[in-house]
Tab-separated table of C-alpha atoms and ligand atoms in Angstrom:
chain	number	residue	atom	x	y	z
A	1	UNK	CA	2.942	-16.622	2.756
A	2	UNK	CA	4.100	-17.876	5.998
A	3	UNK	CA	6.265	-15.700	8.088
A	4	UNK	CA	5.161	-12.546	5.600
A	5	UNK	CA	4.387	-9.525	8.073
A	6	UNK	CA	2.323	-7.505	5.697
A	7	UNK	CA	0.198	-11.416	4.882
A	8	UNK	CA	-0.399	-11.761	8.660
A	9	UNK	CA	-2.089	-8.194	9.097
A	10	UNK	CA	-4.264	-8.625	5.906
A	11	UNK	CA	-5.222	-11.817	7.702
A	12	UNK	CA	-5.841	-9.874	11.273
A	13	UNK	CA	-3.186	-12.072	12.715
A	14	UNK	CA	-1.341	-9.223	13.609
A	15	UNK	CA	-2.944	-6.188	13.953
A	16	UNK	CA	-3.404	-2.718	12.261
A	17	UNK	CA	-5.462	-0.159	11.416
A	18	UNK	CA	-7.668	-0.717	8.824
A	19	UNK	CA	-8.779	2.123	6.300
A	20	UNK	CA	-10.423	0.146	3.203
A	21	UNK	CA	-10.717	-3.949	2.240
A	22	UNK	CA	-12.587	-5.568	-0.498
A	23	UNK	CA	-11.816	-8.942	-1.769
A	24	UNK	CA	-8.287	-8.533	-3.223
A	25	UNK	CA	-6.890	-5.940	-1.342
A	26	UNK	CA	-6.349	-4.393	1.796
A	27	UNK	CA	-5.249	-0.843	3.155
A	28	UNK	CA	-4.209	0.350	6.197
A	29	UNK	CA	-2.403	3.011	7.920
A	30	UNK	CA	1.261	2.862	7.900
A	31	UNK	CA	3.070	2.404	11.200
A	32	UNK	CA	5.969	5.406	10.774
A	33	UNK	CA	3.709	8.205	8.521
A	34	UNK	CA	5.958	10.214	6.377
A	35	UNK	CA	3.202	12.043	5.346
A	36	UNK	CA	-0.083	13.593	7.054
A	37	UNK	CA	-1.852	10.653	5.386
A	38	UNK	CA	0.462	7.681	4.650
A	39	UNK	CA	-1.712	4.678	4.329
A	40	UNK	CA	-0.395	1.457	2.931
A	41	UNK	CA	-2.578	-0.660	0.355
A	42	UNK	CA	-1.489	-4.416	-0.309
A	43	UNK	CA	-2.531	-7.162	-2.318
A	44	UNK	CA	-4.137	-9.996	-0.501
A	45	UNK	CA	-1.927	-12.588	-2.956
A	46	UNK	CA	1.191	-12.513	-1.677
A	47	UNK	CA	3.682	-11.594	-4.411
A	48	UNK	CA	6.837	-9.640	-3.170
A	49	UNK	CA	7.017	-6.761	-5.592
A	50	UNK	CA	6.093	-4.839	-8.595
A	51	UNK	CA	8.555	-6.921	-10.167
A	52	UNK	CA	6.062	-10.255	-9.482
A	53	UNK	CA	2.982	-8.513	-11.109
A	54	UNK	CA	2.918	-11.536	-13.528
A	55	UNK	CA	1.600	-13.371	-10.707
A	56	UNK	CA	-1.407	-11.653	-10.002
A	57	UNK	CA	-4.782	-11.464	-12.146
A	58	UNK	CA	-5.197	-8.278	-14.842
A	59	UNK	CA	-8.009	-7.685	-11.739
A	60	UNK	CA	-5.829	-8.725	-8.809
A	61	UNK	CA	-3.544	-5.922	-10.090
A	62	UNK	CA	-5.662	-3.120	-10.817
A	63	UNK	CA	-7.762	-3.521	-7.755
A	64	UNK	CA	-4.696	-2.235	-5.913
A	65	UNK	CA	-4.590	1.234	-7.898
A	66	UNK	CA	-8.647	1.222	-7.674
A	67	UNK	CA	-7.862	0.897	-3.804
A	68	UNK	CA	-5.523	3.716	-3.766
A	69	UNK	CA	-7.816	5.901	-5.324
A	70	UNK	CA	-10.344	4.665	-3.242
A	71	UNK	CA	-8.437	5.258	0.176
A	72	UNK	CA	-7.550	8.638	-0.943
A	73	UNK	CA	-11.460	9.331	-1.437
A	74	UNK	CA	-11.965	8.109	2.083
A	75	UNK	CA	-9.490	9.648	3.862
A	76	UNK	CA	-10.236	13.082	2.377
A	77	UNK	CA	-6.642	13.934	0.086
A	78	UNK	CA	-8.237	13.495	-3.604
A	79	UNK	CA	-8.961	17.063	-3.810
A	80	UNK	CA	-5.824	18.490	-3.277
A	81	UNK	CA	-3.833	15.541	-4.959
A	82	UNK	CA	-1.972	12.816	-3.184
A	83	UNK	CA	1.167	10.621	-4.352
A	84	UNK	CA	1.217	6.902	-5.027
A	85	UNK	CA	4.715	5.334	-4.500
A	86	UNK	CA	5.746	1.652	-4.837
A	87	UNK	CA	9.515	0.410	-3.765
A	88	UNK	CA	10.943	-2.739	-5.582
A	89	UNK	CA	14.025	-3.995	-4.695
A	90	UNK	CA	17.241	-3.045	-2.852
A	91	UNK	CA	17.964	0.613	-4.539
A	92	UNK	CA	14.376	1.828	-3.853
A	93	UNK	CA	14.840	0.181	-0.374
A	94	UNK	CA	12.258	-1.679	-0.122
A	95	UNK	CA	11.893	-2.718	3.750
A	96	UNK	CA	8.527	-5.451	3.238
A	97	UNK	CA	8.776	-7.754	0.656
A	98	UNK	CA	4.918	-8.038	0.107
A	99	UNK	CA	3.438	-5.940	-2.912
A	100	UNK	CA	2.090	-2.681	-1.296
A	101	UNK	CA	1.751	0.971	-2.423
A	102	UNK	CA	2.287	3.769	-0.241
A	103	UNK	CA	-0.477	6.432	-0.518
A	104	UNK	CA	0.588	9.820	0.480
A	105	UNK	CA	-1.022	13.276	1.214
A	106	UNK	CA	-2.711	15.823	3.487
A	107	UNK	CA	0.378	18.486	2.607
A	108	UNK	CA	2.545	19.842	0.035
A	109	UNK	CA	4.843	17.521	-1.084
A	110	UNK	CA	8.263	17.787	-2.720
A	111	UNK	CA	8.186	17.925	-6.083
A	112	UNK	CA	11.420	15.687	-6.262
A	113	UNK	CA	10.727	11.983	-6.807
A	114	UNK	CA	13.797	10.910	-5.300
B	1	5GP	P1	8.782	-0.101	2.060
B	1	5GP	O1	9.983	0.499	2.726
B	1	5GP	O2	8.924	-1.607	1.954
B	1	5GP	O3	8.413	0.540	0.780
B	1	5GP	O4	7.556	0.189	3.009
B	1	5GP	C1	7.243	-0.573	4.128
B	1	5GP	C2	6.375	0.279	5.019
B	1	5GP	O5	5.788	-0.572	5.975
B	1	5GP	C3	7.143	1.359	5.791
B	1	5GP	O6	6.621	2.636	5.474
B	1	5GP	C4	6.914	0.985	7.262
B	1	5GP	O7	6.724	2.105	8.101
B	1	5GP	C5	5.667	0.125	7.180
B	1	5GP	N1	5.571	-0.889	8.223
B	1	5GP	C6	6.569	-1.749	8.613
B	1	5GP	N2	6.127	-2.567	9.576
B	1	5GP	C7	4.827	-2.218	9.807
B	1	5GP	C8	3.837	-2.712	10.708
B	1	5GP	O8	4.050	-3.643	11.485
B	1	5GP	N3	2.610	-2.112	10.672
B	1	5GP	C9	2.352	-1.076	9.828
B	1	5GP	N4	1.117	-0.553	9.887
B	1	5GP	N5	3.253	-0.595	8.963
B	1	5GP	C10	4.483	-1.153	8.946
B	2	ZN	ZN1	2.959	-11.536	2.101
């Protein structure tokens, strides 16, 4: 989508650093970490949340959480376990309106959820 930051670095038009991409999605690490391993995986369709998932394929969707798992593999956090996170919407405070999951680990987290 034009104008979409998180659309222009899956595209390389603005650039980032890139941990995993296959045909449907992309991962990369995230800009602020608020983790030891915070990378970011996004759909390649633009939709602008969770809320949207209508819009993508049955594939297009669960290629993001195959991503995730697969990022986590790469970067070296699936043994010791790792959080997935997703923000939709103003009370979650979502900050990018492009479908993305955050992918945290690489310490002991919190176990509060919010
Ligand atoms: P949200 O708050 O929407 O759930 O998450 C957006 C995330 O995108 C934040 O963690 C923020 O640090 C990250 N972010 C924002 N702009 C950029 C950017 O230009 N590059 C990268 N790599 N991450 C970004
Ligand atoms: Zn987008």
């Amino acid at each position: 989508m034009d104008g979409c930051l998180f659309c222009m670095i899956a595209s390389g038009e603005i650039p980032s650093r890139k941990v995993y991409e296959d045909e449907d999605t992309y991962a990369f690490e995230d800009i602020n970490p608020q983790a030891k391993h915070h990378v970011l995986v996004i759909s390649k369709k633009h939709i602008p949340d969770v809320a949207h998932c209508e819009d993508l394929s049955d594939g297009q969707l669960a290629a993001c959480l195959r991503t995730c798992a697969k990022v986590a593999e790469q970067v070296g956090i699936r043994e010791n376990g790792y959080r997935v996170v997703t923000n939709c919407g103003q009370d979650a405070c979502q900050s990018v309106s492009h479908l993305h999951f955050h992918v945290l680990g690489g310490q002991q987290m919190s176990g509060k959820m919010v």
